[in-house]
Amino acid sequence: YQRRVRGSMKCTFVTSFLSLVLLFFHYVTCYDPQPTYASPNCVFINVEVQVCASGVISLLSNLTTWQTTSRIVPPSVQSIIGQLPMEGSYSIASWLCSPTVSYSTNKVVLLVHGATYSHLYWDFPYQPEKYSVVRALQQAGYFVLNIDRLGSGLSDHPPFAIVSLEAAAIYIHQIIFKLKNGLIGGVTFNEVAFIGHSMGSAIGAYVLAWWPLDIDYYISTGLAHSISIGTIALALNVFPDVDQPIGYLTTYSGTRGSLFYYVSHTDPSVILIDEINKQTVTAQEAISAFSLDWSVAMSLARVPVLIVLGNYDSLICPPLGLLLQPVCDTPLTTAAQREVGRFPLAPSYDVYVIPNAAHDCTLHNNADIAIGQIVNWLNTETS
């Protein structure tokens, strides 16, 4: 009897292992990267932007210390930003998506992905009815502009030194200007809701500080005011991408599960497809991120704010116990409590922690909870 049990366990292990191997080879051989994938009712548009020299715009970080309850930028700040030298014109790959239900709105949601991702983070090509934030927003009656950040996906890949978070904020400002003036797809929008993930949220924070009239609703996923020890693991698990210009980095194969997911509550196919479609981050963006100037900028939000975090996000949640397990909501403190007083100028802010999820909180088994929270919050705030 004992031998039969051990044999059964061995057989089960071998069968499970072979299943994983077959699943891996199925996706590697049958699933191609999909840089042009987009949900229905989406039109591809190249948006031309001007990009500033990162060495100059990094000085702008000091400007985020001014405080005012007004959503008008002081003339002195406008003057300095307006006189920045430009490096050149580049194309931002964008998908303008129309609602899939009847609508009567002049609002658009701008989606900005994080490091080593592309627009596919928001419009995931696997089981999109479950994982696509774009489709959920379309079904809720919103227009959506989903972009590949400069240096990612189908957007231009300029020298790494000018691909920084501050530079990204400046071209995001240009994109918002175009959205509000009918220069993208011929549709004029009166309000822009910004949804960022991780580094994308940090870019949005700079926009909030420098151009307070740009963003009307701000949602940050995978980023709060502080970062945690998991960022060290991320820094140690990137290397130069030989297929990209010098200074472009990507993650080592097989590390994305532990870096970005709560693996026991994630479909293995999601992690495999994530690996196949992974993108890059530049050394300049990494330097910008670790400066934490974006955290100061985030505190200058003058619009409604929503923070959405996975409860086991190693990049954001503080470590707990001897095993240093990252946990956002603990018996001693919660993510919401840690954000108290951090948005003194915002009319309102909300913090929502997703159980059984990590950094990529919209790509776990309970994606419907995270995505539903985002859509419900937007519906409430924009009604």
mmCIF file with all atom_site columns, N, CA, C and O in Angstrom, residues 118-165:
data_model
loop_
_atom_site.group_PDB
_atom_site.id
_atom_site.type_symbol
_atom_site.label_atom_id
_atom_site.label_alt_id
_atom_site.label_comp_id
_atom_site.label_asym_id
_atom_site.label_entity_id
_atom_site.label_seq_id
_atom_site.pdbx_PDB_ins_code
_atom_site.Cartn_x
_atom_site.Cartn_y
_atom_site.Cartn_z
_atom_site.occupancy
_atom_site.B_iso_or_equiv
_atom_site.pdbx_formal_charge
_atom_site.auth_seq_id
_atom_site.auth_comp_id
_atom_site.auth_asym_id
_atom_site.auth_atom_id
_atom_site.pdbx_PDB_model_num
ATOM 1   N N  . SER A 1 118 ? 4.203   47.080 -22.226 1.00 0.00 ? 118 SER A N  1
ATOM 2   C CA . SER A 1 118 ? 3.709   47.888 -23.334 1.00 0.00 ? 118 SER A CA 1
ATOM 3   C C  . SER A 1 118 ? 2.217   48.099 -23.107 1.00 0.00 ? 118 SER A C  1
ATOM 4   O O  . SER A 1 118 ? 1.698   47.800 -22.025 1.00 0.00 ? 118 SER A O  1
ATOM 5   N N  . HIS A 1 119 ? 1.524   48.573 -24.140 1.00 0.00 ? 119 HIS A N  1
ATOM 6   C CA . HIS A 1 119 ? 0.073   48.766 -24.024 1.00 0.00 ? 119 HIS A CA 1
ATOM 7   C C  . HIS A 1 119 ? -0.646  47.458 -23.721 1.00 0.00 ? 119 HIS A C  1
ATOM 8   O O  . HIS A 1 119 ? -1.787  47.466 -23.242 1.00 0.00 ? 119 HIS A O  1
ATOM 9   N N  . LEU A 1 120 ? 0.020   46.324 -23.959 1.00 0.00 ? 120 LEU A N  1
ATOM 10  C CA . LEU A 1 120 ? -0.607  45.027 -23.709 1.00 0.00 ? 120 LEU A CA 1
ATOM 11  C C  . LEU A 1 120 ? -0.880  44.775 -22.228 1.00 0.00 ? 120 LEU A C  1
ATOM 12  O O  . LEU A 1 120 ? -1.699  43.920 -21.891 1.00 0.00 ? 120 LEU A O  1
ATOM 13  N N  . TYR A 1 121 ? -0.202  45.513 -21.347 1.00 0.00 ? 121 TYR A N  1
ATOM 14  C CA . TYR A 1 121 ? -0.509  45.345 -19.923 1.00 0.00 ? 121 TYR A CA 1
ATOM 15  C C  . TYR A 1 121 ? -1.994  45.644 -19.676 1.00 0.00 ? 121 TYR A C  1
ATOM 16  O O  . TYR A 1 121 ? -2.657  44.952 -18.899 1.00 0.00 ? 121 TYR A O  1
ATOM 17  N N  . TRP A 1 122 ? -2.494  46.683 -20.331 1.00 0.00 ? 122 TRP A N  1
ATOM 18  C CA . TRP A 1 122 ? -3.886  47.106 -20.139 1.00 0.00 ? 122 TRP A CA 1
ATOM 19  C C  . TRP A 1 122 ? -4.854  46.375 -21.047 1.00 0.00 ? 122 TRP A C  1
ATOM 20  O O  . TRP A 1 122 ? -6.068  46.390 -20.798 1.00 0.00 ? 122 TRP A O  1
ATOM 21  N N  . ASP A 1 123 ? -4.355  45.795 -22.120 1.00 0.00 ? 123 ASP A N  1
ATOM 22  C CA . ASP A 1 123 ? -5.210  45.104 -23.085 1.00 0.00 ? 123 ASP A CA 1
ATOM 23  C C  . ASP A 1 123 ? -4.618  43.721 -23.328 1.00 0.00 ? 123 ASP A C  1
ATOM 24  O O  . ASP A 1 123 ? -4.187  43.391 -24.437 1.00 0.00 ? 123 ASP A O  1
ATOM 25  N N  . PHE A 1 124 ? -4.617  42.913 -22.272 1.00 0.00 ? 124 PHE A N  1
ATOM 26  C CA . PHE A 1 124 ? -3.904  41.638 -22.286 1.00 0.00 ? 124 PHE A CA 1
ATOM 27  C C  . PHE A 1 124 ? -4.501  40.711 -23.339 1.00 0.00 ? 124 PHE A C  1
ATOM 28  O O  . PHE A 1 124 ? -5.723  40.524 -23.400 1.00 0.00 ? 124 PHE A O  1
ATOM 29  N N  . PRO A 1 125 ? -3.654  40.091 -24.190 1.00 0.00 ? 125 PRO A N  1
ATOM 30  C CA . PRO A 1 125 ? -4.167  39.304 -25.312 1.00 0.00 ? 125 PRO A CA 1
ATOM 31  C C  . PRO A 1 125 ? -4.677  37.916 -24.941 1.00 0.00 ? 125 PRO A C  1
ATOM 32  O O  . PRO A 1 125 ? -5.223  37.221 -25.793 1.00 0.00 ? 125 PRO A O  1
ATOM 33  N N  . TYR A 1 126 ? -4.517  37.517 -23.689 1.00 0.00 ? 126 TYR A N  1
ATOM 34  C CA . TYR A 1 126 ? -5.003  36.212 -23.223 1.00 0.00 ? 126 TYR A CA 1
ATOM 35  C C  . TYR A 1 126 ? -6.249  36.434 -22.379 1.00 0.00 ? 126 TYR A C  1
ATOM 36  O O  . TYR A 1 126 ? -6.247  37.236 -21.441 1.00 0.00 ? 126 TYR A O  1
ATOM 37  N N  . GLN A 1 127 ? -7.334  35.742 -22.703 1.00 0.00 ? 127 GLN A N  1
ATOM 38  C CA . GLN A 1 127 ? -8.617  35.892 -22.014 1.00 0.00 ? 127 GLN A CA 1
ATOM 39  C C  . GLN A 1 127 ? -8.942  37.367 -21.744 1.00 0.00 ? 127 GLN A C  1
ATOM 40  O O  . GLN A 1 127 ? -9.115  37.800 -20.598 1.00 0.00 ? 127 GLN A O  1
ATOM 41  N N  . PRO A 1 128 ? -9.002  38.163 -22.818 1.00 0.00 ? 128 PRO A N  1
ATOM 42  C CA . PRO A 1 128 ? -9.219  39.605 -22.625 1.00 0.00 ? 128 PRO A CA 1
ATOM 43  C C  . PRO A 1 128 ? -10.525 39.954 -21.932 1.00 0.00 ? 128 PRO A C  1
ATOM 44  O O  . PRO A 1 128 ? -10.624 41.001 -21.291 1.00 0.00 ? 128 PRO A O  1
ATOM 45  N N  . GLU A 1 129 ? -11.498 39.060 -22.040 1.00 0.00 ? 129 GLU A N  1
ATOM 46  C CA . GLU A 1 129 ? -12.757 39.329 -21.341 1.00 0.00 ? 129 GLU A CA 1
ATOM 47  C C  . GLU A 1 129 ? -12.554 39.340 -19.827 1.00 0.00 ? 129 GLU A C  1
ATOM 48  O O  . GLU A 1 129 ? -13.364 39.919 -19.088 1.00 0.00 ? 129 GLU A O  1
ATOM 49  N N  . LYS A 1 130 ? -11.471 38.765 -19.363 1.00 0.00 ? 130 LYS A N  1
ATOM 50  C CA . LYS A 1 130 ? -11.157 38.737 -17.933 1.00 0.00 ? 130 LYS A CA 1
ATOM 51  C C  . LYS A 1 130 ? -10.084 39.743 -17.548 1.00 0.00 ? 130 LYS A C  1
ATOM 52  O O  . LYS A 1 130 ? -10.197 40.411 -16.518 1.00 0.00 ? 130 LYS A O  1
ATOM 53  N N  . TYR A 1 131 ? -9.052  39.869 -18.388 1.00 0.00 ? 131 TYR A N  1
ATOM 54  C CA . TYR A 1 131 ? -7.865  40.637 -17.994 1.00 0.00 ? 131 TYR A CA 1
ATOM 55  C C  . TYR A 1 131 ? -7.731  42.004 -18.655 1.00 0.00 ? 131 TYR A C  1
ATOM 56  O O  . TYR A 1 131 ? -6.858  42.780 -18.250 1.00 0.00 ? 131 TYR A O  1
ATOM 57  N N  . SER A 1 132 ? -8.531  42.309 -19.650 1.00 0.00 ? 132 SER A N  1
ATOM 58  C CA . SER A 1 132 ? -8.352  43.570 -20.374 1.00 0.00 ? 132 SER A CA 1
ATOM 59  C C  . SER A 1 132 ? -9.063  44.724 -19.669 1.00 0.00 ? 132 SER A C  1
ATOM 60  O O  . SER A 1 132 ? -10.298 44.767 -19.593 1.00 0.00 ? 132 SER A O  1
ATOM 61  N N  . VAL A 1 133 ? -8.279  45.677 -19.177 1.00 0.00 ? 133 VAL A N  1
ATOM 62  C CA . VAL A 1 133 ? -8.842  46.897 -18.595 1.00 0.00 ? 133 VAL A CA 1
ATOM 63  C C  . VAL A 1 133 ? -9.498  47.730 -19.692 1.00 0.00 ? 133 VAL A C  1
ATOM 64  O O  . VAL A 1 133 ? -10.535 48.368 -19.469 1.00 0.00 ? 133 VAL A O  1
ATOM 65  N N  . VAL A 1 134 ? -8.911  47.706 -20.879 1.00 0.00 ? 134 VAL A N  1
ATOM 66  C CA . VAL A 1 134 ? -9.473  48.457 -22.004 1.00 0.00 ? 134 VAL A CA 1
ATOM 67  C C  . VAL A 1 134 ? -10.905 48.021 -22.267 1.00 0.00 ? 134 VAL A C  1
ATOM 68  O O  . VAL A 1 134 ? -11.819 48.853 -22.379 1.00 0.00 ? 134 VAL A O  1
ATOM 69  N N  . ARG A 1 135 ? -11.132 46.709 -22.370 1.00 0.00 ? 135 ARG A N  1
ATOM 70  C CA . ARG A 1 135 ? -12.483 46.216 -22.670 1.00 0.00 ? 135 ARG A CA 1
ATOM 71  C C  . ARG A 1 135 ? -13.472 46.568 -21.567 1.00 0.00 ? 135 ARG A C  1
ATOM 72  O O  . ARG A 1 135 ? -14.627 46.911 -21.839 1.00 0.00 ? 135 ARG A O  1
ATOM 73  N N  . ALA A 1 136 ? -13.019 46.486 -20.323 1.00 0.00 ? 136 ALA A N  1
ATOM 74  C CA . ALA A 1 136 ? -13.908 46.824 -19.216 1.00 0.00 ? 136 ALA A CA 1
ATOM 75  C C  . ALA A 1 136 ? -14.321 48.289 -19.278 1.00 0.00 ? 136 ALA A C  1
ATOM 76  O O  . ALA A 1 136 ? -15.490 48.631 -19.024 1.00 0.00 ? 136 ALA A O  1
ATOM 77  N N  . LEU A 1 137 ? -13.382 49.159 -19.621 1.00 0.00 ? 137 LEU A N  1
ATOM 78  C CA . LEU A 1 137 ? -13.702 50.583 -19.732 1.00 0.00 ? 137 LEU A CA 1
ATOM 79  C C  . LEU A 1 137 ? -14.616 50.846 -20.927 1.00 0.00 ? 137 LEU A C  1
ATOM 80  O O  . LEU A 1 137 ? -15.557 51.654 -20.833 1.00 0.00 ? 137 LEU A O  1
ATOM 81  N N  . GLN A 1 138 ? -14.353 50.175 -22.042 1.00 0.00 ? 138 GLN A N  1
ATOM 82  C CA . GLN A 1 138 ? -15.227 50.318 -23.209 1.00 0.00 ? 138 GLN A CA 1
ATOM 83  C C  . GLN A 1 138 ? -16.653 49.901 -22.873 1.00 0.00 ? 138 GLN A C  1
ATOM 84  O O  . GLN A 1 138 ? -17.614 50.578 -23.250 1.00 0.00 ? 138 GLN A O  1
ATOM 85  N N  . GLN A 1 139 ? -16.779 48.791 -22.161 1.00 0.00 ? 139 GLN A N  1
ATOM 86  C CA . GLN A 1 139 ? -18.104 48.275 -21.804 1.00 0.00 ? 139 GLN A CA 1
ATOM 87  C C  . GLN A 1 139 ? -18.809 49.165 -20.786 1.00 0.00 ? 139 GLN A C  1
ATOM 88  O O  . GLN A 1 139 ? -20.034 49.072 -20.628 1.00 0.00 ? 139 GLN A O  1
ATOM 89  N N  . ALA A 1 140 ? -18.022 50.017 -20.106 1.00 0.00 ? 140 ALA A N  1
ATOM 90  C CA . ALA A 1 140 ? -18.615 50.960 -19.155 1.00 0.00 ? 140 ALA A CA 1
ATOM 91  C C  . ALA A 1 140 ? -18.941 52.299 -19.829 1.00 0.00 ? 140 ALA A C  1
ATOM 92  O O  . ALA A 1 140 ? -19.428 53.222 -19.163 1.00 0.00 ? 140 ALA A O  1
ATOM 93  N N  . GLY A 1 141 ? -18.664 52.402 -21.144 1.00 0.00 ? 141 GLY A N  1
ATOM 94  C CA . GLY A 1 141 ? -19.041 53.600 -21.875 1.00 0.00 ? 141 GLY A CA 1
ATOM 95  C C  . GLY A 1 141 ? -17.959 54.648 -22.027 1.00 0.00 ? 141 GLY A C  1
ATOM 96  O O  . GLY A 1 141 ? -18.257 55.791 -22.408 1.00 0.00 ? 141 GLY A O  1
ATOM 97  N N  . TYR A 1 142 ? -16.703 54.289 -21.773 1.00 0.00 ? 142 TYR A N  1
ATOM 98  C CA . TYR A 1 142 ? -15.600 55.254 -21.859 1.00 0.00 ? 142 TYR A CA 1
ATOM 99  C C  . TYR A 1 142 ? -14.824 55.122 -23.164 1.00 0.00 ? 142 TYR A C  1
ATOM 100 O O  . TYR A 1 142 ? -14.651 54.012 -23.696 1.00 0.00 ? 142 TYR A O  1
ATOM 101 N N  . PHE A 1 143 ? -14.328 56.274 -23.665 1.00 0.00 ? 143 PHE A N  1
ATOM 102 C CA . PHE A 1 143 ? -13.280 56.248 -24.661 1.00 0.00 ? 143 PHE A CA 1
ATOM 103 C C  . PHE A 1 143 ? -11.963 55.963 -23.946 1.00 0.00 ? 143 PHE A C  1
ATOM 104 O O  . PHE A 1 143 ? -11.780 56.333 -22.777 1.00 0.00 ? 143 PHE A O  1
ATOM 105 N N  . VAL A 1 144 ? -11.043 55.317 -24.633 1.00 0.00 ? 144 VAL A N  1
ATOM 106 C CA . VAL A 1 144 ? -9.763  54.947 -24.027 1.00 0.00 ? 144 VAL A CA 1
ATOM 107 C C  . VAL A 1 144 ? -8.639  55.262 -25.011 1.00 0.00 ? 144 VAL A C  1
ATOM 108 O O  . VAL A 1 144 ? -8.745  54.952 -26.205 1.00 0.00 ? 144 VAL A O  1
ATOM 109 N N  . LEU A 1 145 ? -7.564  55.879 -24.528 1.00 0.00 ? 145 LEU A N  1
ATOM 110 C CA . LEU A 1 145 ? -6.331  55.988 -25.306 1.00 0.00 ? 145 LEU A CA 1
ATOM 111 C C  . LEU A 1 145 ? -5.270  55.164 -24.591 1.00 0.00 ? 145 LEU A C  1
ATOM 112 O O  . LEU A 1 145 ? -4.864  55.486 -23.470 1.00 0.00 ? 145 LEU A O  1
ATOM 113 N N  . ASN A 1 146 ? -4.852  54.084 -25.235 1.00 0.00 ? 146 ASN A N  1
ATOM 114 C CA . ASN A 1 146 ? -3.873  53.157 -24.670 1.00 0.00 ? 146 ASN A CA 1
ATOM 115 C C  . ASN A 1 146 ? -2.580  53.327 -25.463 1.00 0.00 ? 146 ASN A C  1
ATOM 116 O O  . ASN A 1 146 ? -2.576  53.193 -26.689 1.00 0.00 ? 146 ASN A O  1
ATOM 117 N N  . ILE A 1 147 ? -1.472  53.620 -24.792 1.00 0.00 ? 147 ILE A N  1
ATOM 118 C CA . ILE A 1 147 ? -0.237  53.953 -25.502 1.00 0.00 ? 147 ILE A CA 1
ATOM 119 C C  . ILE A 1 147 ? 0.905   52.991 -25.168 1.00 0.00 ? 147 ILE A C  1
ATOM 120 O O  . ILE A 1 147 ? 0.895   52.325 -24.135 1.00 0.00 ? 147 ILE A O  1
ATOM 121 N N  . ASP A 1 148 ? 1.863   52.924 -26.092 1.00 0.00 ? 148 ASP A N  1
ATOM 122 C CA . ASP A 1 148 ? 3.189   52.391 -25.786 1.00 0.00 ? 148 ASP A CA 1
ATOM 123 C C  . ASP A 1 148 ? 4.059   53.577 -25.417 1.00 0.00 ? 148 ASP A C  1
ATOM 124 O O  . ASP A 1 148 ? 4.222   54.516 -26.220 1.00 0.00 ? 148 ASP A O  1
ATOM 125 N N  . ARG A 1 149 ? 4.609   53.579 -24.209 1.00 0.00 ? 149 ARG A N  1
ATOM 126 C CA . ARG A 1 149 ? 5.488   54.672 -23.815 1.00 0.00 ? 149 ARG A CA 1
ATOM 127 C C  . ARG A 1 149 ? 6.700   54.742 -24.733 1.00 0.00 ? 149 ARG A C  1
ATOM 128 O O  . ARG A 1 149 ? 7.101   53.747 -25.340 1.00 0.00 ? 149 ARG A O  1
ATOM 129 N N  . LEU A 1 150 ? 7.312   55.899 -24.822 1.00 0.00 ? 150 LEU A N  1
ATOM 130 C CA . LEU A 1 150 ? 8.535   56.054 -25.600 1.00 0.00 ? 150 LEU A CA 1
ATOM 131 C C  . LEU A 1 150 ? 9.573   55.039 -25.109 1.00 0.00 ? 150 LEU A C  1
ATOM 132 O O  . LEU A 1 150 ? 9.811   54.920 -23.908 1.00 0.00 ? 150 LEU A O  1
ATOM 133 N N  . GLY A 1 151 ? 10.149  54.290 -26.057 1.00 0.00 ? 151 GLY A N  1
ATOM 134 C CA . GLY A 1 151 ? 11.110  53.251 -25.702 1.00 0.00 ? 151 GLY A CA 1
ATOM 135 C C  . GLY A 1 151 ? 10.486  51.886 -25.506 1.00 0.00 ? 151 GLY A C  1
ATOM 136 O O  . GLY A 1 151 ? 11.197  50.929 -25.206 1.00 0.00 ? 151 GLY A O  1
ATOM 137 N N  . SER A 1 152 ? 9.162   51.773 -25.683 1.00 0.00 ? 152 SER A N  1
ATOM 138 C CA . SER A 1 152 ? 8.467   50.497 -25.493 1.00 0.00 ? 152 SER A CA 1
ATOM 139 C C  . SER A 1 152 ? 7.623   50.164 -26.717 1.00 0.00 ? 152 SER A C  1
ATOM 140 O O  . SER A 1 152 ? 7.162   51.057 -27.429 1.00 0.00 ? 152 SER A O  1
ATOM 141 N N  . GLY A 1 153 ? 7.409   48.877 -26.945 1.00 0.00 ? 153 GLY A N  1
ATOM 142 C CA . GLY A 1 153 ? 6.501   48.418 -27.978 1.00 0.00 ? 153 GLY A CA 1
ATOM 143 C C  . GLY A 1 153 ? 6.781   49.002 -29.341 1.00 0.00 ? 153 GLY A C  1
ATOM 144 O O  . GLY A 1 153 ? 7.911   48.999 -29.826 1.00 0.00 ? 153 GLY A O  1
ATOM 145 N N  . LEU A 1 154 ? 5.746   49.559 -29.969 1.00 0.00 ? 154 LEU A N  1
ATOM 146 C CA . LEU A 1 154 ? 5.852   50.103 -31.317 1.00 0.00 ? 154 LEU A CA 1
ATOM 147 C C  . LEU A 1 154 ? 6.234   51.571 -31.341 1.00 0.00 ? 154 LEU A C  1
ATOM 148 O O  . LEU A 1 154 ? 6.378   52.154 -32.422 1.00 0.00 ? 154 LEU A O  1
ATOM 149 N N  . SER A 1 155 ? 6.392   52.200 -30.182 1.00 0.00 ? 155 SER A N  1
ATOM 150 C CA . SER A 1 155 ? 6.833   53.588 -30.146 1.00 0.00 ? 155 SER A CA 1
ATOM 151 C C  . SER A 1 155 ? 8.328   53.672 -30.469 1.00 0.00 ? 155 SER A C  1
ATOM 152 O O  . SER A 1 155 ? 9.047   52.673 -30.411 1.00 0.00 ? 155 SER A O  1
ATOM 153 N N  . ASP A 1 156 ? 8.774   54.871 -30.808 1.00 0.00 ? 156 ASP A N  1
ATOM 154 C CA . ASP A 1 156 ? 10.185  55.067 -31.126 1.00 0.00 ? 156 ASP A CA 1
ATOM 155 C C  . ASP A 1 156 ? 11.074  54.738 -29.928 1.00 0.00 ? 156 ASP A C  1
ATOM 156 O O  . ASP A 1 156 ? 10.654  54.850 -28.765 1.00 0.00 ? 156 ASP A O  1
ATOM 157 N N  . HIS A 1 157 ? 12.303  54.330 -30.234 1.00 0.00 ? 157 HIS A N  1
ATOM 158 C CA . HIS A 1 157 ? 13.294  53.983 -29.210 1.00 0.00 ? 157 HIS A CA 1
ATOM 159 C C  . HIS A 1 157 ? 14.502  54.915 -29.342 1.00 0.00 ? 157 HIS A C  1
ATOM 160 O O  . HIS A 1 157 ? 15.507  54.572 -29.964 1.00 0.00 ? 157 HIS A O  1
ATOM 161 N N  . PRO A 1 158 ? 14.411  56.116 -28.778 1.00 0.00 ? 158 PRO A N  1
ATOM 162 C CA . PRO A 1 158 ? 15.526  57.062 -28.877 1.00 0.00 ? 158 PRO A CA 1
ATOM 163 C C  . PRO A 1 158 ? 16.668  56.681 -27.943 1.00 0.00 ? 158 PRO A C  1
ATOM 164 O O  . PRO A 1 158 ? 16.546  55.719 -27.171 1.00 0.00 ? 158 PRO A O  1
ATOM 165 N N  . PRO A 1 159 ? 17.792  57.412 -27.976 1.00 0.00 ? 159 PRO A N  1
ATOM 166 C CA . PRO A 1 159 ? 18.881  57.141 -27.024 1.00 0.00 ? 159 PRO A CA 1
ATOM 167 C C  . PRO A 1 159 ? 18.358  57.142 -25.590 1.00 0.00 ? 159 PRO A C  1
ATOM 168 O O  . PRO A 1 159 ? 17.517  57.961 -25.224 1.00 0.00 ? 159 PRO A O  1
ATOM 169 N N  . PHE A 1 160 ? 18.859  56.206 -24.787 1.00 0.00 ? 160 PHE A N  1
ATOM 170 C CA . PHE A 1 160 ? 18.291  55.990 -23.450 1.00 0.00 ? 160 PHE A CA 1
ATOM 171 C C  . PHE A 1 160 ? 18.347  57.225 -22.569 1.00 0.00 ? 160 PHE A C  1
ATOM 172 O O  . PHE A 1 160 ? 17.510  57.414 -21.690 1.00 0.00 ? 160 PHE A O  1
ATOM 173 N N  . ALA A 1 161 ? 19.328  58.101 -22.783 1.00 0.00 ? 161 ALA A N  1
ATOM 174 C CA . ALA A 1 161 ? 19.529  59.237 -21.879 1.00 0.00 ? 161 ALA A CA 1
ATOM 175 C C  . ALA A 1 161 ? 18.374  60.220 -21.911 1.00 0.00 ? 161 ALA A C  1
ATOM 176 O O  . ALA A 1 161 ? 18.202  60.996 -20.967 1.00 0.00 ? 161 ALA A O  1
ATOM 177 N N  . ILE A 1 162 ? 17.562  60.203 -22.973 1.00 0.00 ? 162 ILE A N  1
ATOM 178 C CA . ILE A 1 162 ? 16.428  61.130 -23.017 1.00 0.00 ? 162 ILE A CA 1
ATOM 179 C C  . ILE A 1 162 ? 15.109  60.421 -22.734 1.00 0.00 ? 162 ILE A C  1
ATOM 180 O O  . ILE A 1 162 ? 14.046  61.016 -22.877 1.00 0.00 ? 162 ILE A O  1
ATOM 181 N N  . VAL A 1 163 ? 15.178  59.149 -22.339 1.00 0.00 ? 163 VAL A N  1
ATOM 182 C CA . VAL A 1 163 ? 13.959  58.417 -21.981 1.00 0.00 ? 163 VAL A CA 1
ATOM 183 C C  . VAL A 1 163 ? 13.908  58.325 -20.455 1.00 0.00 ? 163 VAL A C  1
ATOM 184 O O  . VAL A 1 163 ? 14.364  57.363 -19.847 1.00 0.00 ? 163 VAL A O  1
ATOM 185 N N  . SER A 1 164 ? 13.370  59.358 -19.833 1.00 0.00 ? 164 SER A N  1
ATOM 186 C CA . SER A 1 164 ? 13.271  59.428 -18.371 1.00 0.00 ? 164 SER A CA 1
ATOM 187 C C  . SER A 1 164 ? 11.820  59.638 -17.978 1.00 0.00 ? 164 SER A C  1
ATOM 188 O O  . SER A 1 164 ? 10.958  59.907 -18.827 1.00 0.00 ? 164 SER A O  1
ATOM 189 N N  . LEU A 1 165 ? 11.533  59.544 -16.691 1.00 0.00 ? 165 LEU A N  1
ATOM 190 C CA . LEU A 1 165 ? 10.162  59.776 -16.228 1.00 0.00 ? 165 LEU A CA 1
ATOM 191 C C  . LEU A 1 165 ? 9.754   61.226 -16.449 1.00 0.00 ? 165 LEU A C  1
ATOM 192 O O  . LEU A 1 165 ? 8.613   61.526 -16.811 1.00 0.00 ? 165 LEU A O  1
#
